[in-house]
XYZ file of C-alpha atoms in Angstrom:
350
model
C -8.419 -9.171 3.089
C -5.650 -11.066 4.884
C -6.336 -14.717 3.999
C -5.674 -17.112 6.914
C -4.260 -20.624 6.702
C -6.749 -23.260 5.739
C -8.906 -21.196 3.357
C -6.966 -22.266 0.219
C -5.542 -25.764 -0.364
C -1.861 -26.574 -0.422
C -1.409 -26.963 -4.288
C -3.076 -23.558 -4.940
C -1.201 -21.880 -2.160
C 2.082 -23.275 -3.616
C 1.272 -21.948 -7.065
C 0.360 -18.493 -5.736
C 3.611 -18.638 -3.803
C 5.476 -19.136 -7.050
C 3.516 -16.322 -8.649
C 4.351 -14.063 -5.691
C 8.025 -14.957 -5.758
C 8.155 -14.148 -9.449
C 6.397 -10.839 -8.855
C 8.855 -9.915 -6.147
C 11.855 -10.807 -8.365
C 10.494 -8.647 -11.205
C 9.645 -5.814 -8.719
C 13.115 -5.832 -7.169
C 14.591 -5.358 -10.703
C 12.033 -2.689 -11.614
C 12.453 -0.856 -8.316
C 16.070 -0.127 -9.267
C 14.758 2.174 -12.069
C 12.101 3.814 -9.861
C 14.280 4.550 -6.772
C 17.070 7.041 -6.316
C 18.755 8.704 -3.388
C 15.787 11.014 -2.992
C 12.925 8.561 -3.188
C 14.379 5.460 -1.566
C 13.808 6.791 2.034
C 10.199 7.699 1.095
C 9.517 4.127 0.128
C 10.436 2.768 3.560
C 8.139 5.443 5.052
C 5.287 4.435 2.719
C 5.527 0.884 3.966
C 5.357 2.021 7.581
C 2.456 4.356 6.791
C 0.488 1.546 5.158
C 1.121 -0.675 8.150
C -0.173 2.016 10.449
C -3.305 2.886 8.429
C -4.202 -0.772 8.031
C -4.761 -0.832 11.767
C -7.529 1.699 11.372
C -10.620 -0.361 10.515
C -13.517 1.821 9.509
C -17.218 0.667 9.505
C -18.682 0.127 6.036
C -21.942 -1.715 6.727
C -23.870 -3.361 9.568
C -21.310 -5.473 11.440
C -18.568 -5.060 8.811
C -15.452 -2.950 8.647
C -12.684 -2.329 6.162
C -9.163 -1.028 6.090
C -6.712 0.281 3.631
C -5.034 -2.286 1.302
C -2.478 0.194 0.172
C -1.441 -1.046 -3.269
C -2.758 2.095 -5.123
C -1.253 4.461 -2.574
C 2.174 2.795 -2.803
C 2.170 2.538 -6.526
C 1.337 6.197 -7.070
C 3.765 7.511 -4.445
C 6.821 5.368 -5.187
C 6.105 3.403 -8.386
C 4.333 0.149 -9.166
C 7.387 -2.134 -8.653
C 8.368 -0.467 -5.481
C 4.740 -0.429 -4.428
C 4.562 -4.277 -4.736
C 7.631 -4.447 -2.435
C 6.152 -1.950 0.012
C 2.879 -3.889 0.505
C 4.753 -7.223 0.578
C 6.996 -5.991 3.383
C 3.933 -4.955 5.311
C 2.316 -8.335 4.773
C 5.467 -10.210 5.852
C 5.629 -8.216 9.074
C 1.957 -8.726 9.822
C 2.169 -12.472 9.144
C 5.323 -13.200 11.083
C 5.003 -10.861 14.016
C 1.265 -10.181 14.454
C -0.271 -13.424 13.259
C -2.325 -11.548 10.651
C -2.625 -13.461 7.456
C -1.586 -17.068 7.253
C 2.074 -18.031 6.676
C 1.138 -20.855 4.151
C -1.252 -18.235 2.641
C 1.510 -15.611 2.291
C 1.754 -16.218 -1.492
C -1.958 -15.778 -1.768
C -1.923 -12.569 0.190
C 1.022 -11.062 -1.725
C -0.548 -12.020 -5.062
C -3.965 -10.597 -4.085
C -3.162 -7.586 -1.845
C 0.242 -6.505 -3.250
C 0.343 -7.584 -6.851
C -3.280 -7.329 -8.084
C -4.057 -3.992 -6.319
C -0.875 -2.368 -7.505
C -1.000 -3.463 -11.166
C -4.774 -2.678 -11.529
C -4.603 0.676 -9.799
C -1.488 1.992 -11.524
C -2.651 0.973 -14.944
C -5.984 2.743 -14.417
C -4.133 5.726 -12.818
C -1.829 6.159 -15.828
C -4.776 5.745 -18.246
C -6.769 8.451 -16.457
C -3.771 10.851 -16.472
C -3.443 10.394 -20.223
C -6.900 11.899 -20.738
C -7.211 14.317 -17.860
C -5.713 17.909 -17.888
C -2.209 17.968 -16.505
C -2.162 19.231 -12.922
C -2.311 18.282 -9.235
C -6.111 17.991 -9.219
C -5.986 15.327 -11.988
C -3.338 13.377 -10.009
C -5.556 13.414 -6.967
C -8.711 12.533 -8.918
C -6.986 9.691 -10.708
C -5.672 8.443 -7.406
C -9.252 8.355 -6.054
C -10.605 6.294 -8.889
C -7.613 3.923 -9.170
C -7.835 3.155 -5.429
C -11.618 2.718 -5.564
C -11.327 0.072 -8.337
C -8.309 -1.730 -6.829
C -10.190 -3.072 -3.809
C -13.073 -4.893 -5.668
C -10.413 -6.102 -8.091
C -8.637 -7.731 -5.242
C -12.031 -9.230 -4.135
C -12.442 -10.634 -7.663
C -8.879 -12.071 -7.550
C -9.611 -13.802 -4.190
C -12.847 -15.215 -5.569
C -10.944 -16.728 -8.487
C -8.228 -18.196 -6.253
C -10.982 -19.613 -4.011
C -12.812 -21.074 -7.013
C -9.587 -22.977 -7.899
C -8.428 -23.977 -4.449
C -11.062 -23.306 -1.820
C -11.217 -25.908 0.980
C -15.017 -25.750 1.392
C -17.776 -26.463 -0.949
C -19.464 -23.102 -1.173
C -21.203 -21.643 -4.212
C -18.744 -19.395 -6.003
C -21.505 -17.081 -7.132
C -22.483 -16.386 -3.550
C -18.852 -15.819 -2.565
C -18.335 -13.430 -5.504
C -21.483 -11.440 -4.798
C -20.698 -11.048 -1.141
C -16.987 -10.264 -1.602
C -17.374 -7.800 -4.373
C -20.406 -6.086 -2.797
C -18.737 -5.349 0.586
C -15.399 -4.491 -1.055
C -16.932 -1.889 -3.239
C -17.869 -0.156 -0.050
C -14.396 -0.634 1.477
C -13.019 0.750 -1.832
C -14.638 4.081 -1.082
C -12.692 4.384 2.109
C -9.529 3.276 0.306
C -10.096 5.897 -2.304
C -10.611 8.709 0.257
C -7.469 7.780 2.167
C -5.352 7.390 -0.948
C -6.551 10.648 -2.563
C -6.015 12.665 0.651
C -2.559 11.247 1.158
C -1.457 11.633 -2.457
C -2.928 15.121 -2.619
C -1.025 16.170 0.555
C 2.340 14.889 -0.697
C 1.846 16.340 -4.146
C 1.038 19.660 -2.651
C 4.426 19.902 -0.906
C 6.838 17.596 -2.806
C 5.401 16.662 -6.264
C 8.920 15.830 -7.465
C 9.020 12.890 -5.060
C 5.665 11.355 -6.160
C 6.227 8.823 -8.898
C 2.822 9.245 -10.394
C 3.291 13.034 -10.596
C 6.687 13.015 -12.348
C 6.534 15.422 -15.229
C 3.819 17.474 -13.535
C 4.338 21.058 -14.573
C 2.704 24.377 -14.169
C 2.488 27.155 -16.633
C 4.409 30.340 -16.052
C 2.173 33.206 -15.420
C 2.862 36.743 -16.594
C 1.288 39.952 -15.369
C -0.116 41.858 -18.360
C -1.882 45.108 -17.647
C -2.285 44.087 -14.020
C -3.825 40.695 -14.918
C -2.122 37.281 -14.540
C -2.196 35.321 -17.805
C -0.723 31.946 -18.720
C 2.514 32.109 -20.785
C 2.326 29.658 -23.702
C 5.969 28.576 -23.017
C 8.165 27.745 -21.440
C 6.808 25.720 -18.551
C 8.353 25.424 -15.089
C 8.514 22.431 -12.709
C 6.178 22.600 -9.709
C 8.215 23.983 -6.771
C 8.879 21.948 -3.606
C 7.470 23.414 -0.398
C 9.248 21.311 2.195
C 12.464 19.319 2.603
C 12.737 15.546 2.209
C 13.759 15.199 5.805
C 10.708 17.190 6.943
C 8.427 15.033 4.858
C 10.107 11.779 6.184
C 9.775 12.932 9.840
C 6.163 14.037 9.245
C 5.331 10.679 7.818
C 7.003 8.796 10.697
C 5.331 10.843 13.361
C 1.927 10.504 11.687
C 2.379 6.760 11.347
C 3.282 6.418 14.961
C 0.302 8.508 16.104
C -2.073 6.574 13.922
C -0.755 3.129 15.030
C -0.068 3.998 18.667
C -3.050 6.088 19.530
C -5.792 6.426 16.894
C -5.904 2.733 16.262
C -7.522 2.175 19.663
C -10.658 3.856 18.336
C -10.786 1.747 15.142
C -13.912 -0.393 14.436
C -13.841 -3.779 16.153
C -16.154 -5.275 13.590
C -14.814 -8.041 11.367
C -13.344 -6.898 8.014
C -14.875 -7.758 4.717
C -13.221 -11.179 4.186
C -13.756 -12.213 7.821
C -17.452 -11.319 7.612
C -18.064 -13.136 4.306
C -16.111 -16.073 5.476
C -18.118 -16.448 8.611
C -21.520 -15.846 6.861
C -20.811 -18.170 3.901
C -18.903 -20.831 5.774
C -15.555 -20.313 4.032
C -13.810 -20.443 7.428
C -14.953 -23.961 8.344
C -11.454 -25.316 7.730
C -9.509 -22.300 8.912
C -6.324 -23.256 10.755
C -4.660 -21.733 13.790
C -1.903 -19.362 12.857
C 1.665 -20.714 13.281
C 2.630 -17.468 15.033
C -0.465 -17.300 17.300
C 1.860 -17.447 20.379
C 3.935 -14.493 19.157
C 4.422 -11.746 21.804
C 2.620 -9.390 19.405
C -0.052 -11.660 18.095
C -3.496 -9.923 17.322
C -1.731 -6.496 17.654
C -1.206 -6.574 21.337
C 1.832 -6.912 23.566
C 1.836 -10.137 25.546
C 1.531 -9.682 29.371
C 0.370 -6.031 29.037
C -3.141 -6.122 30.556
C -4.199 -2.623 29.633
C -5.844 -2.891 26.202
C -5.070 0.681 25.096
C -1.435 0.474 26.165
C -0.993 -2.980 24.672
C -2.457 -2.149 21.329
C -0.588 1.196 21.167
C 2.726 -0.434 21.948
C 2.180 -3.136 19.378
C 1.364 -0.425 16.779
C 4.443 1.586 17.562
C 6.633 -1.549 17.390
C 4.995 -2.486 14.117
C 5.689 0.903 12.569
C 9.237 0.843 13.779
C 9.994 -2.709 12.519
C 8.261 -1.974 9.189
C 10.148 1.265 8.508
C 13.510 -0.405 9.399
C 12.811 -3.492 7.250
C 11.388 -1.494 4.406
C 14.243 1.064 4.490
C 16.774 -1.808 4.496
C 15.227 -3.331 1.367
C 15.085 -0.141 -0.491
C 18.516 0.945 0.529
C 19.886 -2.323 -0.819
C 17.921 -1.844 -4.051
C 19.298 1.666 -4.459
C 22.849 0.397 -3.719
C 22.429 -2.208 -6.449
C 21.214 0.557 -8.873
C 24.236 2.647 -7.995
C 26.492 -0.321 -8.682
C 24.772 -0.958 -12.053
C 25.558 2.584 -13.184
C 28.989 2.974 -11.537
C 32.005 4.040 -13.661
C 33.370 0.596 -13.373
C 30.293 -0.953 -14.906
C 30.363 1.401 -17.836
C 34.142 1.148 -18.487
C 35.020 0.272 -22.070
C 31.794 1.560 -23.524
C 33.270 4.646 -24.988
C 35.057 5.049 -28.328
Protein backbone atom coordinates (compact mmCIF):
# COMPACT_ATOMS: atom_id res chain seq x y z
CA UNK A 1 0.00 0.00 0.00
CA UNK A 2 2.97 2.30 -0.61
CA UNK A 3 1.44 5.38 -2.24
CA UNK A 4 3.68 6.83 -4.99
CA UNK A 5 4.09 10.49 -5.88
CA UNK A 6 1.29 11.92 -8.00
CA UNK A 7 -1.64 9.93 -6.58
CA UNK A 8 -2.53 12.61 -4.03
CA UNK A 9 -2.41 16.37 -4.68
CA UNK A 10 0.08 18.69 -2.97
CA UNK A 11 -2.28 20.34 -0.42
CA UNK A 12 -3.59 16.99 0.85
CA UNK A 13 -0.06 15.56 0.93
CA UNK A 14 1.03 18.57 3.00
CA UNK A 15 -1.83 18.10 5.46
CA UNK A 16 -1.07 14.40 5.88
CA UNK A 17 2.57 15.39 6.35
CA UNK A 18 1.55 17.58 9.27
CA UNK A 19 -0.58 14.76 10.68
CA UNK A 20 2.32 12.34 10.33
CA UNK A 21 4.74 14.75 11.98
CA UNK A 22 2.35 15.22 14.88
CA UNK A 23 1.90 11.46 15.23
CA UNK A 24 5.65 10.94 15.28
CA UNK A 25 6.11 13.64 17.93
CA UNK A 26 3.46 12.05 20.14
CA UNK A 27 4.90 8.60 19.49
CA UNK A 28 8.42 9.68 20.45
CA UNK A 29 7.08 10.92 23.75
CA UNK A 30 4.96 7.82 24.32
CA UNK A 31 7.78 5.47 23.40
CA UNK A 32 9.73 6.72 26.43
CA UNK A 33 7.13 5.03 28.63
CA UNK A 34 7.05 1.84 26.55
CA UNK A 35 10.77 1.19 26.14
CA UNK A 36 13.37 0.22 28.69
CA UNK A 37 16.82 -1.34 28.54
CA UNK A 38 15.26 -4.75 27.85
CA UNK A 39 12.80 -3.85 25.12
CA UNK A 40 14.63 -1.06 23.22
CA UNK A 41 16.87 -3.51 21.29
CA UNK A 42 13.80 -5.57 20.38
CA UNK A 43 12.19 -2.50 18.81
CA UNK A 44 15.07 -2.06 16.37
CA UNK A 45 14.81 -5.72 15.47
CA UNK A 46 11.05 -5.44 14.93
CA UNK A 47 11.63 -2.66 12.40
CA UNK A 48 14.18 -4.80 10.53
CA UNK A 49 11.86 -7.82 10.61
CA UNK A 50 8.98 -5.79 9.18
CA UNK A 51 11.25 -4.54 6.40
CA UNK A 52 12.26 -8.11 5.57
CA UNK A 53 8.75 -9.55 5.60
CA UNK A 54 7.42 -6.69 3.48
CA UNK A 55 9.66 -8.03 0.70
CA UNK A 56 7.67 -11.28 0.72
CA UNK A 57 4.67 -10.58 -1.48
CA UNK A 58 2.16 -13.45 -1.36
CA UNK A 59 -0.58 -14.11 -3.96
CA UNK A 60 -4.11 -13.27 -2.82
CA UNK A 61 -6.16 -13.25 -6.04
CA UNK A 62 -5.72 -13.60 -9.78
CA UNK A 63 -2.89 -11.25 -10.72
CA UNK A 64 -2.71 -9.58 -7.29
CA UNK A 65 -0.36 -9.97 -4.35
CA UNK A 66 -0.07 -8.57 -0.86
CA UNK A 67 2.53 -8.10 1.82
CA UNK A 68 2.72 -7.39 5.52
CA UNK A 69 1.97 -3.82 6.63
CA UNK A 70 3.29 -4.50 10.12
CA UNK A 71 1.39 -2.00 12.24
CA UNK A 72 -0.39 -4.63 14.33
CA UNK A 73 2.75 -6.72 14.74
CA UNK A 74 4.83 -3.76 15.92
CA UNK A 75 2.16 -2.40 18.24
CA UNK A 76 1.62 -5.73 19.99
CA UNK A 77 5.31 -6.58 20.32
CA UNK A 78 6.73 -3.21 21.40
CA UNK A 79 3.74 -0.92 22.08
CA UNK A 80 1.56 1.35 19.92
CA UNK A 81 3.76 4.46 20.12
CA UNK A 82 6.93 2.51 19.46
CA UNK A 83 5.05 0.62 16.74
CA UNK A 84 4.30 3.85 14.87
CA UNK A 85 8.01 4.66 14.99
CA UNK A 86 9.01 1.17 13.80
CA UNK A 87 6.82 1.27 10.71
CA UNK A 88 7.80 4.89 10.01
CA UNK A 89 11.50 3.97 10.05
CA UNK A 90 10.77 1.19 7.56
CA UNK A 91 8.81 3.53 5.29
CA UNK A 92 11.57 6.12 5.40
CA UNK A 93 14.24 3.58 4.46
CA UNK A 94 12.07 2.20 1.66
CA UNK A 95 11.29 5.62 0.25
CA UNK A 96 14.79 7.08 0.38
CA UNK A 97 16.91 4.04 -0.49
CA UNK A 98 14.64 1.74 -2.49
CA UNK A 99 12.32 4.20 -4.28
CA UNK A 100 9.32 2.41 -2.78
CA UNK A 101 6.60 4.90 -1.81
CA UNK A 102 6.78 8.50 -2.94
CA UNK A 103 8.80 11.09 -1.04
CA UNK A 104 6.09 13.75 -1.35
CA UNK A 105 3.65 11.01 -0.30
CA UNK A 106 5.66 10.07 2.79
CA UNK A 107 3.12 11.81 5.03
CA UNK A 108 0.31 9.87 3.36
CA UNK A 109 2.13 6.58 3.82
CA UNK A 110 3.05 7.19 7.46
CA UNK A 111 -0.49 8.29 8.26
CA UNK A 112 -2.02 5.31 6.48
CA UNK A 113 0.44 2.46 7.02
CA UNK A 114 1.99 3.43 10.37
CA UNK A 115 -0.62 5.45 12.24
CA UNK A 116 -3.96 3.97 11.14
CA UNK A 117 -2.88 0.33 11.25
CA UNK A 118 -1.25 0.71 14.65
CA UNK A 119 -4.07 2.62 16.34
CA UNK A 120 -6.87 0.45 14.94
CA UNK A 121 -5.13 -2.85 15.61
CA UNK A 122 -3.95 -2.06 19.12
CA UNK A 123 -7.32 -0.67 20.21
CA UNK A 124 -9.02 -3.82 18.94
CA UNK A 125 -6.32 -6.03 20.47
CA UNK A 126 -6.77 -4.49 23.94
CA UNK A 127 -10.54 -4.71 23.64
CA UNK A 128 -10.38 -8.41 22.80
CA UNK A 129 -7.99 -9.17 25.65
CA UNK A 130 -10.42 -7.50 28.04
CA UNK A 131 -13.08 -10.13 27.27
CA UNK A 132 -10.96 -13.20 26.48
CA UNK A 133 -9.51 -15.51 29.13
CA UNK A 134 -6.02 -14.52 30.24
CA UNK A 135 -3.37 -16.61 28.52
CA UNK A 136 -1.03 -16.99 25.60
CA UNK A 137 -3.70 -18.34 23.29
CA UNK A 138 -5.83 -15.26 23.84
CA UNK A 139 -2.87 -13.00 22.99
CA UNK A 140 -2.30 -14.93 19.76
CA UNK A 141 -5.99 -14.98 18.83
CA UNK A 142 -6.40 -11.27 19.53
CA UNK A 143 -3.29 -10.60 17.44
CA UNK A 144 -4.84 -12.46 14.52
CA UNK A 145 -8.09 -10.52 14.60
CA UNK A 146 -6.41 -7.14 15.18
CA UNK A 147 -4.05 -7.65 12.25
CA UNK A 148 -6.85 -8.87 10.00
CA UNK A 149 -8.91 -5.73 10.61
CA UNK A 150 -5.98 -3.31 10.39
CA UNK A 151 -5.38 -3.88 6.67
CA UNK A 152 -8.88 -3.03 5.34
CA UNK A 153 -8.88 -0.15 7.83
CA UNK A 154 -5.81 1.19 6.05
CA UNK A 155 -7.59 0.68 2.72
CA UNK A 156 -10.52 2.74 4.01
CA UNK A 157 -8.11 5.46 5.18
CA UNK A 158 -6.47 5.60 1.74
CA UNK A 159 -9.88 5.83 0.08
CA UNK A 160 -10.82 8.79 2.31
CA UNK A 161 -7.52 10.53 1.57
CA UNK A 162 -8.03 9.89 -2.13
CA UNK A 163 -11.58 11.24 -1.96
CA UNK A 164 -10.17 14.48 -0.57
CA UNK A 165 -7.06 14.89 -2.69
CA UNK A 166 -7.02 12.32 -5.50
CA UNK A 167 -5.48 13.60 -8.74
CA UNK A 168 -7.80 11.68 -11.07
CA UNK A 169 -11.55 11.81 -11.47
CA UNK A 170 -12.48 8.26 -10.49
CA UNK A 171 -15.64 7.15 -8.71
CA UNK A 172 -14.86 6.90 -5.01
CA UNK A 173 -17.37 4.09 -4.68
CA UNK A 174 -15.45 1.99 -7.19
CA UNK A 175 -12.15 2.80 -5.50
CA UNK A 176 -13.52 1.88 -2.08
CA UNK A 177 -15.03 -1.40 -3.26
CA UNK A 178 -11.86 -2.49 -5.02
CA UNK A 179 -9.48 -1.37 -2.28
CA UNK A 180 -11.42 -2.85 0.63
CA UNK A 181 -12.20 -6.08 -1.22
CA UNK A 182 -8.61 -6.95 -2.09
CA UNK A 183 -7.22 -5.76 1.24
CA UNK A 184 -9.58 -7.98 3.20
CA UNK A 185 -7.82 -10.88 1.45
CA UNK A 186 -4.40 -9.36 2.15
CA UNK A 187 -5.48 -8.94 5.76
CA UNK A 188 -5.75 -12.71 6.10
CA UNK A 189 -2.08 -13.06 5.23
CA UNK A 190 -1.23 -10.21 7.59
CA UNK A 191 -3.17 -11.93 10.37
CA UNK A 192 -1.40 -15.26 9.88
CA UNK A 193 2.08 -13.69 9.87
CA UNK A 194 1.29 -11.52 12.89
CA UNK A 195 -0.26 -14.30 14.95
CA UNK A 196 2.57 -16.73 14.20
CA UNK A 197 5.24 -14.17 15.07
CA UNK A 198 3.54 -12.93 18.25
CA UNK A 199 2.81 -16.49 19.33
CA UNK A 200 6.44 -17.50 18.82
CA UNK A 201 7.82 -14.58 20.84
CA UNK A 202 5.22 -14.96 23.60
CA UNK A 203 6.15 -18.62 23.90
CA UNK A 204 9.78 -17.84 24.73
CA UNK A 205 9.84 -14.30 26.17
CA UNK A 206 6.34 -13.09 27.12
CA UNK A 207 7.90 -10.50 29.42
CA UNK A 208 9.29 -8.67 26.37
CA UNK A 209 5.95 -8.51 24.51
CA UNK A 210 4.16 -5.26 25.26
CA UNK A 211 0.75 -6.73 24.54
CA UNK A 212 1.38 -9.64 26.90
CA UNK A 213 2.50 -7.60 29.90
CA UNK A 214 0.73 -8.88 32.96
CA UNK A 215 0.25 -12.29 31.37
CA UNK A 216 0.37 -14.76 34.21
CA UNK A 217 -0.15 -18.45 34.70
CA UNK A 218 -1.71 -20.18 37.66
CA UNK A 219 0.45 -22.21 39.98
CA UNK A 220 -0.40 -25.87 39.80
CA UNK A 221 -0.26 -28.20 42.77
CA UNK A 222 -0.14 -31.96 42.72
CA UNK A 223 -2.98 -33.32 44.87
CA UNK A 224 -3.31 -37.08 45.13
CA UNK A 225 -1.26 -37.48 41.98
CA UNK A 226 -3.32 -34.95 39.98
CA UNK A 227 -2.30 -31.42 38.98
CA UNK A 228 -4.88 -28.81 40.01
CA UNK A 229 -4.85 -25.02 39.68
CA UNK A 230 -4.02 -23.19 42.87
CA UNK A 231 -6.42 -20.29 43.45
CA UNK A 232 -3.55 -18.02 44.50
CA UNK A 233 -0.93 -16.77 44.24
CA UNK A 234 -0.15 -16.49 40.54
CA UNK A 235 3.29 -16.62 38.99
CA UNK A 236 4.75 -14.75 36.01
CA UNK A 237 5.20 -16.76 32.86
CA UNK A 238 8.81 -17.89 32.75
CA UNK A 239 11.26 -16.84 30.03
CA UNK A 240 12.68 -19.65 27.92
CA UNK A 241 15.49 -17.84 26.12
CA UNK A 242 17.80 -14.88 26.63
CA UNK A 243 17.27 -11.45 25.12
CA UNK A 244 20.49 -11.79 23.14
CA UNK A 245 19.40 -15.12 21.69
CA UNK A 246 16.04 -13.65 20.72
CA UNK A 247 17.72 -10.64 19.08
CA UNK A 248 20.19 -12.77 17.14
CA UNK A 249 17.43 -15.15 16.05
CA UNK A 250 15.37 -12.21 14.83
CA UNK A 251 18.30 -10.75 12.90
CA UNK A 252 19.23 -14.04 11.26
CA UNK A 253 15.60 -14.69 10.35
CA UNK A 254 15.27 -11.23 8.82
CA UNK A 255 18.46 -11.64 6.79
CA UNK A 256 17.35 -15.03 5.48
CA UNK A 257 13.90 -13.76 4.55
CA UNK A 258 15.16 -10.62 2.81
CA UNK A 259 18.32 -12.10 1.31
CA UNK A 260 17.03 -15.47 0.13
CA UNK A 261 13.32 -16.16 0.54
CA UNK A 262 12.35 -12.84 -1.05
CA UNK A 263 13.55 -14.15 -4.43
CA UNK A 264 10.58 -16.52 -4.43
CA UNK A 265 8.00 -13.86 -3.54
CA UNK A 266 5.10 -13.19 -5.89
CA UNK A 267 5.92 -10.83 -8.74
CA UNK A 268 2.28 -9.77 -9.15
CA UNK A 269 1.41 -6.14 -8.34
CA UNK A 270 0.22 -5.52 -4.78
CA UNK A 271 -3.29 -4.48 -3.88
CA UNK A 272 -2.88 -0.73 -4.39
CA UNK A 273 -0.88 -1.14 -7.60
CA UNK A 274 -3.51 -3.46 -9.06
CA UNK A 275 -6.44 -1.23 -8.11
CA UNK A 276 -4.60 1.87 -9.34
CA UNK A 277 -3.95 0.29 -12.71
CA UNK A 278 -7.43 -1.18 -13.13
CA UNK A 279 -9.29 1.97 -12.03
CA UNK A 280 -6.96 4.56 -13.58
CA UNK A 281 -5.73 6.07 -10.32
CA UNK A 282 -2.17 5.92 -11.61
CA UNK A 283 -2.74 8.17 -14.63
CA UNK A 284 -0.84 11.03 -12.98
CA UNK A 285 1.73 8.98 -11.12
CA UNK A 286 5.15 10.63 -11.09
CA UNK A 287 8.60 9.14 -11.34
CA UNK A 288 10.22 8.60 -7.96
CA UNK A 289 12.81 11.19 -6.97
CA UNK A 290 15.13 8.36 -5.91
CA UNK A 291 14.57 6.21 -8.98
CA UNK A 292 18.29 6.38 -9.79
CA UNK A 293 19.25 5.14 -6.32
CA UNK A 294 21.78 2.26 -6.37
CA UNK A 295 19.14 0.19 -4.53
CA UNK A 296 16.02 1.29 -6.43
CA UNK A 297 13.37 -1.41 -6.89
CA UNK A 298 15.13 -3.66 -4.36
CA UNK A 299 18.10 -4.49 -6.54
CA UNK A 300 21.76 -3.50 -6.47
CA UNK A 301 22.78 -1.38 -9.44
CA UNK A 302 25.25 -2.99 -11.86
CA UNK A 303 24.70 -6.48 -10.40
CA UNK A 304 23.29 -8.41 -13.36
CA UNK A 305 22.27 -11.60 -11.56
CA UNK A 306 18.70 -11.01 -10.38
CA UNK A 307 18.92 -13.42 -7.45
CA UNK A 308 22.18 -11.92 -6.17
CA UNK A 309 21.04 -8.35 -6.79
CA UNK A 310 17.77 -8.77 -4.90
CA UNK A 311 19.40 -10.72 -2.09
CA UNK A 312 22.12 -8.13 -1.56
CA UNK A 313 19.53 -5.34 -1.57
CA UNK A 314 17.48 -7.20 1.02
CA UNK A 315 20.46 -7.78 3.28
CA UNK A 316 21.51 -4.13 2.99
CA UNK A 317 17.96 -3.04 3.75
CA UNK A 318 17.77 -5.18 6.87
CA UNK A 319 21.15 -3.90 8.03
CA UNK A 320 20.34 -0.24 7.46
CA UNK A 321 16.91 -0.57 9.06
CA UNK A 322 18.14 -2.32 12.19
CA UNK A 323 20.88 0.29 12.62
CA UNK A 324 18.53 3.24 12.03
CA UNK A 325 15.80 1.78 14.19
CA UNK A 326 18.17 0.85 17.00
CA UNK A 327 19.65 4.36 16.95
CA UNK A 328 16.21 5.94 17.26
CA UNK A 329 15.13 3.69 20.10
CA UNK A 330 18.46 3.98 21.88
CA UNK A 331 18.04 7.76 21.82
CA UNK A 332 14.47 7.43 23.12
CA UNK A 333 15.63 5.19 25.95
CA UNK A 334 18.45 7.58 26.84
CA UNK A 335 15.92 10.40 27.00
CA UNK A 336 13.76 8.27 29.30
CA UNK A 337 16.76 7.58 31.52
CA UNK A 338 17.49 11.30 31.66
CA UNK A 339 13.89 12.05 32.60
CA UNK A 340 14.05 9.71 35.61
CA UNK A 341 17.66 10.40 36.64
CA UNK A 342 18.39 11.42 40.24
CA UNK A 343 19.19 14.95 39.10
CA UNK A 344 15.77 15.31 37.53
CA UNK A 345 14.06 14.25 40.73
CA UNK A 346 16.22 16.29 43.13
CA UNK A 347 14.26 18.46 45.47
CA UNK A 348 11.09 16.40 45.27
CA UNK A 349 11.55 14.83 48.70
CA UNK A 350 10.45 16.23 52.03
